[in-house]
Short mmCIF file of N, CA, C and O in Angstrom, two decimals:
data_model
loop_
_atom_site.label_atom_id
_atom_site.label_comp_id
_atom_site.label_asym_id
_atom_site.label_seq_id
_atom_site.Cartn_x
_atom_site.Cartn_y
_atom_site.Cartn_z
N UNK A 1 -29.00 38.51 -10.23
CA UNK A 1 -27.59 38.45 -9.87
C UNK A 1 -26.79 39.31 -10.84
O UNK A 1 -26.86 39.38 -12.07
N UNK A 2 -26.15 39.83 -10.12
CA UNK A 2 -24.98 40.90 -11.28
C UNK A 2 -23.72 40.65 -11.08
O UNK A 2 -23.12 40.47 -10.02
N UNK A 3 -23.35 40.64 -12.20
CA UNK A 3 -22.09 39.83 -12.67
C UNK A 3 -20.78 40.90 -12.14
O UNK A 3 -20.95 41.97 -12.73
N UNK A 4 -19.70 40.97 -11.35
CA UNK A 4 -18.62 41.59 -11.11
C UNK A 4 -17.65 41.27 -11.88
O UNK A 4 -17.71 40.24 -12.55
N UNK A 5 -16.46 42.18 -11.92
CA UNK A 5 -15.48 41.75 -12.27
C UNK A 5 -14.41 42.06 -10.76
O UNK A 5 -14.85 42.83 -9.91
N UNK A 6 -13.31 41.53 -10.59
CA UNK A 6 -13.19 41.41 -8.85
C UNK A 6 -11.39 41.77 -9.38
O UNK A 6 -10.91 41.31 -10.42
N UNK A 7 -10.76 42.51 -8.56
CA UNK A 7 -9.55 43.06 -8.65
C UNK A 7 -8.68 42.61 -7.23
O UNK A 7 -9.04 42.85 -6.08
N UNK A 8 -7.50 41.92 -7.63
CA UNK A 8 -6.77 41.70 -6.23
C UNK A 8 -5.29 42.84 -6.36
O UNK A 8 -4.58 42.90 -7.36
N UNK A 9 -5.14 43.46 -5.38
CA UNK A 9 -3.96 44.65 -5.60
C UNK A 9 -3.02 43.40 -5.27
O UNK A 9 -3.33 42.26 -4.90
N UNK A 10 -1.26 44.23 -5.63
CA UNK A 10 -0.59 43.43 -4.68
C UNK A 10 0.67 44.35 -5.10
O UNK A 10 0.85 44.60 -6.30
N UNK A 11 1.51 44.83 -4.14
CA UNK A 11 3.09 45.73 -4.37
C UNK A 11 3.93 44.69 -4.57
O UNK A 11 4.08 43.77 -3.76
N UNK A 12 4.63 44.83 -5.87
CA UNK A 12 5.98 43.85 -6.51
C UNK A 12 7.25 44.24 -6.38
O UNK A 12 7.36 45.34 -6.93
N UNK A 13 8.44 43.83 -5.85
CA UNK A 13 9.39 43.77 -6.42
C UNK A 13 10.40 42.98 -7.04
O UNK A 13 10.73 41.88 -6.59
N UNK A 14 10.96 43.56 -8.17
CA UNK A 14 11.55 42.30 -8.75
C UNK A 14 13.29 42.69 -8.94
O UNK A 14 13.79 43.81 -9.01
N UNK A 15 13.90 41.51 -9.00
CA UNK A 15 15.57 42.12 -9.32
C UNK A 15 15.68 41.36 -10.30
O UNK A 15 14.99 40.37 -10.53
N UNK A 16 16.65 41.84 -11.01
CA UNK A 16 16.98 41.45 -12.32
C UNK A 16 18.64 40.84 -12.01
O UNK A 16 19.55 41.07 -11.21
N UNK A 17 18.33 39.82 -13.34
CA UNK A 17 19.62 38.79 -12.82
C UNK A 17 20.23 38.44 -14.02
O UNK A 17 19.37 38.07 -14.82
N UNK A 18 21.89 38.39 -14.68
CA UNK A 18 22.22 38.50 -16.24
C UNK A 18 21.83 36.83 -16.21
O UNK A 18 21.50 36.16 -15.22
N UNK A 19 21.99 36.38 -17.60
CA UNK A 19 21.40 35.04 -18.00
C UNK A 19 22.76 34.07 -17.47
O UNK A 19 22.95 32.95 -17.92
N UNK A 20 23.52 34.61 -16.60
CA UNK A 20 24.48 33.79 -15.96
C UNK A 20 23.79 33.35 -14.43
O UNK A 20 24.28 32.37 -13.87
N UNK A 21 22.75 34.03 -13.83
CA UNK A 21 22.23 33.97 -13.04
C UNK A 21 23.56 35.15 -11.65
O UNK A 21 23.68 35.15 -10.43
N UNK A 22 24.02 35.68 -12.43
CA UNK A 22 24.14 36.69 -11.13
C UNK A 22 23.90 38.29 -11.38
O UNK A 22 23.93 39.01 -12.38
N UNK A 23 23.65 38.50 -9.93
CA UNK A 23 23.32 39.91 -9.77
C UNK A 23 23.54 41.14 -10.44
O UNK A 23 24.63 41.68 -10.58
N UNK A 24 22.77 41.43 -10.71
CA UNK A 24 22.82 43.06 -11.22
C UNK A 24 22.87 44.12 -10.69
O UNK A 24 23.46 45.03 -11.26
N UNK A 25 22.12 44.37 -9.16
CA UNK A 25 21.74 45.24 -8.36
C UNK A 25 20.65 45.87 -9.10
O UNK A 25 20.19 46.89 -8.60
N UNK A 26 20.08 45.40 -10.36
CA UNK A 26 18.92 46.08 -10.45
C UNK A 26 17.52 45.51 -9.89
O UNK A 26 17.17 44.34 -9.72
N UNK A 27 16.50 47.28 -9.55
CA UNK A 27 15.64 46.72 -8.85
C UNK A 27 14.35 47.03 -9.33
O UNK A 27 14.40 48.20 -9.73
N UNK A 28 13.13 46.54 -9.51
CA UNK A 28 12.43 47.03 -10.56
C UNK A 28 10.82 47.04 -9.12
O UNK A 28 10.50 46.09 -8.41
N UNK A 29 10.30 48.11 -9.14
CA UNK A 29 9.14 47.76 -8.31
C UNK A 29 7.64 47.96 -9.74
O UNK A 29 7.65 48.24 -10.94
N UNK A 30 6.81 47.71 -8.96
CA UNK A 30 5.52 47.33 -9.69
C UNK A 30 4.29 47.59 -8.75
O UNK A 30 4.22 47.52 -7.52
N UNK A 31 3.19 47.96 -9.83
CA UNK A 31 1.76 47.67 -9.03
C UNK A 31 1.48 46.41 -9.79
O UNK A 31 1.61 46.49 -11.01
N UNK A 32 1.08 45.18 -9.23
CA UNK A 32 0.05 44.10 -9.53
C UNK A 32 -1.20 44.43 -9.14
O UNK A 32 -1.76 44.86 -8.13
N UNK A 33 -1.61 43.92 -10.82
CA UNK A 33 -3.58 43.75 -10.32
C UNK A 33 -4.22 42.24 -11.07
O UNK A 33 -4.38 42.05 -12.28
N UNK A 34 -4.36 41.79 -10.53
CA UNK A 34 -5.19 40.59 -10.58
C UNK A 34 -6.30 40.70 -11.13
O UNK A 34 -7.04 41.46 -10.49
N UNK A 35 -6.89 40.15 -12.29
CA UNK A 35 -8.35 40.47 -12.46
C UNK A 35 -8.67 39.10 -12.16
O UNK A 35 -7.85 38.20 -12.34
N UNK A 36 -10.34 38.83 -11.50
CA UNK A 36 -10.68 37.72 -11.62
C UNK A 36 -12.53 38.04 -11.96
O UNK A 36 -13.32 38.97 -11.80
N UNK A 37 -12.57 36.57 -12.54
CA UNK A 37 -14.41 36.76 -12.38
C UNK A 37 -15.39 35.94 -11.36
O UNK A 37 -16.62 35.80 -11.39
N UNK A 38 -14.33 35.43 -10.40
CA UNK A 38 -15.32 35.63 -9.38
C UNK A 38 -14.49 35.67 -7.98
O UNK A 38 -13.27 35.55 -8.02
N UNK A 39 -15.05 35.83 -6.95
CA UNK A 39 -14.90 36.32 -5.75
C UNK A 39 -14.06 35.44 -5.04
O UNK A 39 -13.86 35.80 -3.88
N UNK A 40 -13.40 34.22 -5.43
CA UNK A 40 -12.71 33.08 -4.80
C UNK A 40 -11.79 33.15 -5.76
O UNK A 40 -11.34 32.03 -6.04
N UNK A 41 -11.45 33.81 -6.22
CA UNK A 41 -10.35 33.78 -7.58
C UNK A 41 -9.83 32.16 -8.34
O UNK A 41 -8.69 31.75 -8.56
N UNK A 42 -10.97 31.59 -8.55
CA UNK A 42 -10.75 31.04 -9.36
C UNK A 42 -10.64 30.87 -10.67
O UNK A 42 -10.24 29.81 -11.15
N UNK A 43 -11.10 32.25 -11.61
CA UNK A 43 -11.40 32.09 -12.91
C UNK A 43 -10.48 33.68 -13.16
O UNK A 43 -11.00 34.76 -13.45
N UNK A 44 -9.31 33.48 -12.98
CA UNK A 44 -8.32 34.48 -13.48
C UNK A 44 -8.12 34.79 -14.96
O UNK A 44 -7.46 34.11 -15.74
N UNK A 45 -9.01 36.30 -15.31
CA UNK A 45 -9.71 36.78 -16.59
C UNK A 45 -7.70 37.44 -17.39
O UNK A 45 -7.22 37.27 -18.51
N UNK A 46 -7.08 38.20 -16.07
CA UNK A 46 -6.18 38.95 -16.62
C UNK A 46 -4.87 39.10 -15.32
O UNK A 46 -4.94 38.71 -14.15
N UNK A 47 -3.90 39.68 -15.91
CA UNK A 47 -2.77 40.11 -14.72
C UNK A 47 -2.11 41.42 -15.76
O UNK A 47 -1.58 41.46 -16.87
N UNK A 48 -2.55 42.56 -14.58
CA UNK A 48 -2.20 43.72 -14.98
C UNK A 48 -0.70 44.08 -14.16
O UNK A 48 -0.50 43.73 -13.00
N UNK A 49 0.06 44.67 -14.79
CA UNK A 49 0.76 45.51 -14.41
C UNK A 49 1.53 47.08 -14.32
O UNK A 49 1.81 47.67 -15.37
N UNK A 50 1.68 47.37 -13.65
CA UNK A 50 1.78 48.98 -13.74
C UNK A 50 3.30 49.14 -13.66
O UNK A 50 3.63 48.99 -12.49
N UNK A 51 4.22 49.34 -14.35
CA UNK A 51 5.70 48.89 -14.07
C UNK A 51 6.45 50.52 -14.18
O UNK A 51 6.13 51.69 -14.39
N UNK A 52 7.61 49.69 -13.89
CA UNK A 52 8.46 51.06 -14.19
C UNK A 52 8.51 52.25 -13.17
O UNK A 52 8.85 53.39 -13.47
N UNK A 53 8.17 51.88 -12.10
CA UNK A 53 7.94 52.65 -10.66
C UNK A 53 9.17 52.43 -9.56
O UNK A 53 9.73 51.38 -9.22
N UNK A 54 9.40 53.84 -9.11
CA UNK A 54 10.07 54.10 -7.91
C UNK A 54 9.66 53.14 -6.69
O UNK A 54 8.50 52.73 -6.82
N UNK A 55 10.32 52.68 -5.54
CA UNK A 55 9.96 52.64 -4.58
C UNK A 55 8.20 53.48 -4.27
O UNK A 55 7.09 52.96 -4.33
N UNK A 56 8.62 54.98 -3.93
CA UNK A 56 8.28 56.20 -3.65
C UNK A 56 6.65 56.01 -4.53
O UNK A 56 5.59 55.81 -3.95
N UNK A 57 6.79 56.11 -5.75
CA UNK A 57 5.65 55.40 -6.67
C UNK A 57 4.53 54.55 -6.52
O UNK A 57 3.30 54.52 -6.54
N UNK A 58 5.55 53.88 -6.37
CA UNK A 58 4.72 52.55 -6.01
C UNK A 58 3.48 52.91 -4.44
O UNK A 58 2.29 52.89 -4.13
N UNK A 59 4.55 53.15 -4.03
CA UNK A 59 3.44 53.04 -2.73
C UNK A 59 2.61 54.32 -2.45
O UNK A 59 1.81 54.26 -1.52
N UNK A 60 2.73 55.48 -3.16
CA UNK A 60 1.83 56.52 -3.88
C UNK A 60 0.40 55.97 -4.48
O UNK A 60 -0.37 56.78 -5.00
N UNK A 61 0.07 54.56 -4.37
CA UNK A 61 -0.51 53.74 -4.54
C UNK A 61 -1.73 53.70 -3.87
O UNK A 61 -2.87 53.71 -4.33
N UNK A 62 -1.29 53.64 -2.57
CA UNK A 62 -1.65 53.64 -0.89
C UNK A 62 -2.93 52.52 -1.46
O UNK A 62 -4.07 52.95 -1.60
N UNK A 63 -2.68 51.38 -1.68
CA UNK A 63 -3.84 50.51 -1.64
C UNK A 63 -4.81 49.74 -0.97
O UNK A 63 -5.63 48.88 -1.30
N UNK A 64 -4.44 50.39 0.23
CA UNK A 64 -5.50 50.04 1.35
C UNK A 64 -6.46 51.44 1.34
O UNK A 64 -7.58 51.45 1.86
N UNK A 65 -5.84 52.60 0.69
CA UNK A 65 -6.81 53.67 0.76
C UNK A 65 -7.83 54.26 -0.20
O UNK A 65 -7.61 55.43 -0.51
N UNK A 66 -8.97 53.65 -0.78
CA UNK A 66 -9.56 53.23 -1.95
C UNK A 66 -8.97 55.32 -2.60
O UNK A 66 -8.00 55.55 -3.32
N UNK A 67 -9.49 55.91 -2.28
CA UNK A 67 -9.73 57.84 -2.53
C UNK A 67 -8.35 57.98 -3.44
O UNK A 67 -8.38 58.43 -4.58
N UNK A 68 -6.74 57.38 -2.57
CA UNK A 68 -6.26 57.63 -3.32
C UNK A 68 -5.75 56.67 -4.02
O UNK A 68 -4.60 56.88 -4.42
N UNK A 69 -6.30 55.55 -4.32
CA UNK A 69 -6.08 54.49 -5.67
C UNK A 69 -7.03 54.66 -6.03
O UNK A 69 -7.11 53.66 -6.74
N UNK A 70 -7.99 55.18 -6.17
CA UNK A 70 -8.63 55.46 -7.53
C UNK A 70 -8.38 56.44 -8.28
O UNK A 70 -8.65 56.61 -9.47
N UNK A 71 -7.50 57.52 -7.05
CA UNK A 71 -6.95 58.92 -8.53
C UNK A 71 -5.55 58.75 -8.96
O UNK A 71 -4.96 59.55 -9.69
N UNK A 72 -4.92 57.38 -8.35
CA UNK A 72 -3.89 56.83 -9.00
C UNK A 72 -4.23 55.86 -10.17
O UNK A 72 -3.56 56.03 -11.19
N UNK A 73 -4.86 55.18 -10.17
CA UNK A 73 -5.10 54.45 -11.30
C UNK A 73 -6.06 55.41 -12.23
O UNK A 73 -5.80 55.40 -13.43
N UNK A 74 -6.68 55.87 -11.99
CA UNK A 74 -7.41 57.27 -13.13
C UNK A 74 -6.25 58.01 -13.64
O UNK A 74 -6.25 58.11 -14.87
N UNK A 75 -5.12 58.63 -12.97
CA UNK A 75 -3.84 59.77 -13.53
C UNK A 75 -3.48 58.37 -14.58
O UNK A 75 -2.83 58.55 -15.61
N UNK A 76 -3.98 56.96 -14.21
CA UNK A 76 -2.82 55.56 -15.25
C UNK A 76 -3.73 55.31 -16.28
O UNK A 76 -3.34 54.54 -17.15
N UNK A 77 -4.98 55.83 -16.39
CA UNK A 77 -5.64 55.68 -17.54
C UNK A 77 -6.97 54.67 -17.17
O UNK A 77 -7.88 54.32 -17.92
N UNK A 78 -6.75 54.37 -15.80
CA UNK A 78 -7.74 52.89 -15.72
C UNK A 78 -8.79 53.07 -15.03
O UNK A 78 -8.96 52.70 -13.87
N UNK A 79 -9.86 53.92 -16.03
CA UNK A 79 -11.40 54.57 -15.50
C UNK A 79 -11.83 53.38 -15.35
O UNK A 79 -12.17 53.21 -14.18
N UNK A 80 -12.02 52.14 -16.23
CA UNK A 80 -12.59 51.25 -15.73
C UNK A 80 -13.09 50.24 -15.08
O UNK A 80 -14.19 49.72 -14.91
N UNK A 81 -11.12 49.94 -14.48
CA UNK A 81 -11.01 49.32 -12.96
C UNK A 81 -11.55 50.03 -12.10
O UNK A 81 -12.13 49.46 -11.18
N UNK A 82 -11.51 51.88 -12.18
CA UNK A 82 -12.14 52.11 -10.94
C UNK A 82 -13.88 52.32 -10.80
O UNK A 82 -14.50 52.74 -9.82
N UNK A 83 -14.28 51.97 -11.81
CA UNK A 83 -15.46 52.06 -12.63
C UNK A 83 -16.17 50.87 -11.44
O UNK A 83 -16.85 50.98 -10.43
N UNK A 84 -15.48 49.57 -12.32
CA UNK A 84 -16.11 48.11 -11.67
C UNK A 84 -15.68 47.85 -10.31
O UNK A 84 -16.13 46.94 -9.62
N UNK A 85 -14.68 48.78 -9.90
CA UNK A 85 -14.54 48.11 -8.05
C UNK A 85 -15.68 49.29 -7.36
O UNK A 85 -16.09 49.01 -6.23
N UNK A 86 -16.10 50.33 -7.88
CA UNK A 86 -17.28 51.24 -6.96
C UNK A 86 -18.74 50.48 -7.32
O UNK A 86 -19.74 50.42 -6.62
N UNK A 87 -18.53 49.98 -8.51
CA UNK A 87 -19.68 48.87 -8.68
C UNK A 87 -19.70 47.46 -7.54
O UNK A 87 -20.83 47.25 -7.12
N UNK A 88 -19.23 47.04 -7.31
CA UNK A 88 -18.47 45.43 -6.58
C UNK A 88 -18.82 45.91 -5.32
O UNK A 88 -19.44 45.25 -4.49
N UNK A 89 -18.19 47.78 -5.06
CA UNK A 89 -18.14 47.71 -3.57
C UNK A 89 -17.23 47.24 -2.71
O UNK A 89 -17.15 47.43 -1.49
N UNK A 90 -16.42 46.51 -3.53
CA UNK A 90 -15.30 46.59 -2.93
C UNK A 90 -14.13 45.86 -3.58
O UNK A 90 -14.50 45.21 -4.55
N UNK A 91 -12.62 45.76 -3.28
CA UNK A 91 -11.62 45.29 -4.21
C UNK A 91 -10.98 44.48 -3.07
O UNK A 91 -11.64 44.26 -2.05
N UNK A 92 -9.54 43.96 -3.21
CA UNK A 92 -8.95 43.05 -2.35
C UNK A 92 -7.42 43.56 -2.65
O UNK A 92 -7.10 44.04 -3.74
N UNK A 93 -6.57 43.41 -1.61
CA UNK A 93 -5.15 43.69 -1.44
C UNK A 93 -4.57 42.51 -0.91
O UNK A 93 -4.78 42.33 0.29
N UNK A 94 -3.99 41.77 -1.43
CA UNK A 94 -3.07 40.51 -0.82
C UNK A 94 -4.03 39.87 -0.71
O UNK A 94 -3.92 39.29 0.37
N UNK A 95 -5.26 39.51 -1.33
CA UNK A 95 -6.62 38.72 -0.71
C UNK A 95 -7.40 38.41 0.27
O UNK A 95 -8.00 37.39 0.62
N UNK A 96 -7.22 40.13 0.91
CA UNK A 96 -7.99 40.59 1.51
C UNK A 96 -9.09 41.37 1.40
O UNK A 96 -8.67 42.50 1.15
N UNK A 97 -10.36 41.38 1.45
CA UNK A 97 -11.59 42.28 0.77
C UNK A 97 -11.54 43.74 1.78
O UNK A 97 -11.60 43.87 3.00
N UNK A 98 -11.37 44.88 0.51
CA UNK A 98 -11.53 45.87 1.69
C UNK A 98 -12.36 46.74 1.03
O UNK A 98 -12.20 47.01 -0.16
N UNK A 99 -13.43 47.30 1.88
CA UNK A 99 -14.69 47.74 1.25
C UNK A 99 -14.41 49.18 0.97
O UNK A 99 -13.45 49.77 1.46
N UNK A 100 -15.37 49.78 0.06
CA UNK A 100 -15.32 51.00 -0.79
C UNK A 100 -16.77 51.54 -0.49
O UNK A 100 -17.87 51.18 -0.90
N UNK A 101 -16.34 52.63 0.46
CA UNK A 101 -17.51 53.65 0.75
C UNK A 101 -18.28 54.62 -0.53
O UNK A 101 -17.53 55.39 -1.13
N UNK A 102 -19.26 54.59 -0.79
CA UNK A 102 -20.30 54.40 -2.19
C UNK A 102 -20.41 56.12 -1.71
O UNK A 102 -20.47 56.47 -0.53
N UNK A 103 -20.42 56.98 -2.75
CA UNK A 103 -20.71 58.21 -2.53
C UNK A 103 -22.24 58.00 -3.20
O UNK A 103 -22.25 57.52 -4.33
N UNK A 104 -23.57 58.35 -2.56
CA UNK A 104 -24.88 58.53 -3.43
C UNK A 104 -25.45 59.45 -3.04
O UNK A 104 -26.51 59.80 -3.56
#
């Protein structure tokens, strides 16, 4: 048995609110990544985030399309998320499993 490490994507947005609780109009988007160590996400290892993103950015993401989230998260430094999801075979978006075609 070989041990995975298992990645859930997910697109964030957040607004920011003064400590009076009203509006700012600011809007902050995000990549979420979920790490877990196993396949039912019960044993949540980490929570990554990729912040500081446009709309436009963000979804430059395209995380249903493994080709170009892996040369988005490689341009972010993260050889080794894309390392362990071509290992796994596959990653998850909203906790959904979507498989990763193996170049050999």
């Amino acid at each position: 048995m070989t041990d995975h490490i298992y990645y859930d994507f997910w697109y964030l947005k957040s607004e920011e609110i003064k400590l009076d609780g009203s509006d700012t109009g600011a809007v902050a988007y995000e990549i979420g990544i979920n790490v877990f160590a196993d396949e039912e996400f019960d044993h949540l290892l980490d929570d990554v985030r990729i912040s500081g993103l446009n709309k436009e950015e963000m979804l430059s993401f395209d995380v249903l399309n493994a080709v170009r989230l892996f040369s988005r998260l490689e341009e972010e430094g993260l050889h080794s998320v894309v390392r362990d999801i071509k290992t796994a075979g596959f990653y998850f978006v909203m906790g959904e499993k979507v498989s990763v075609i193996q170049d050999r």
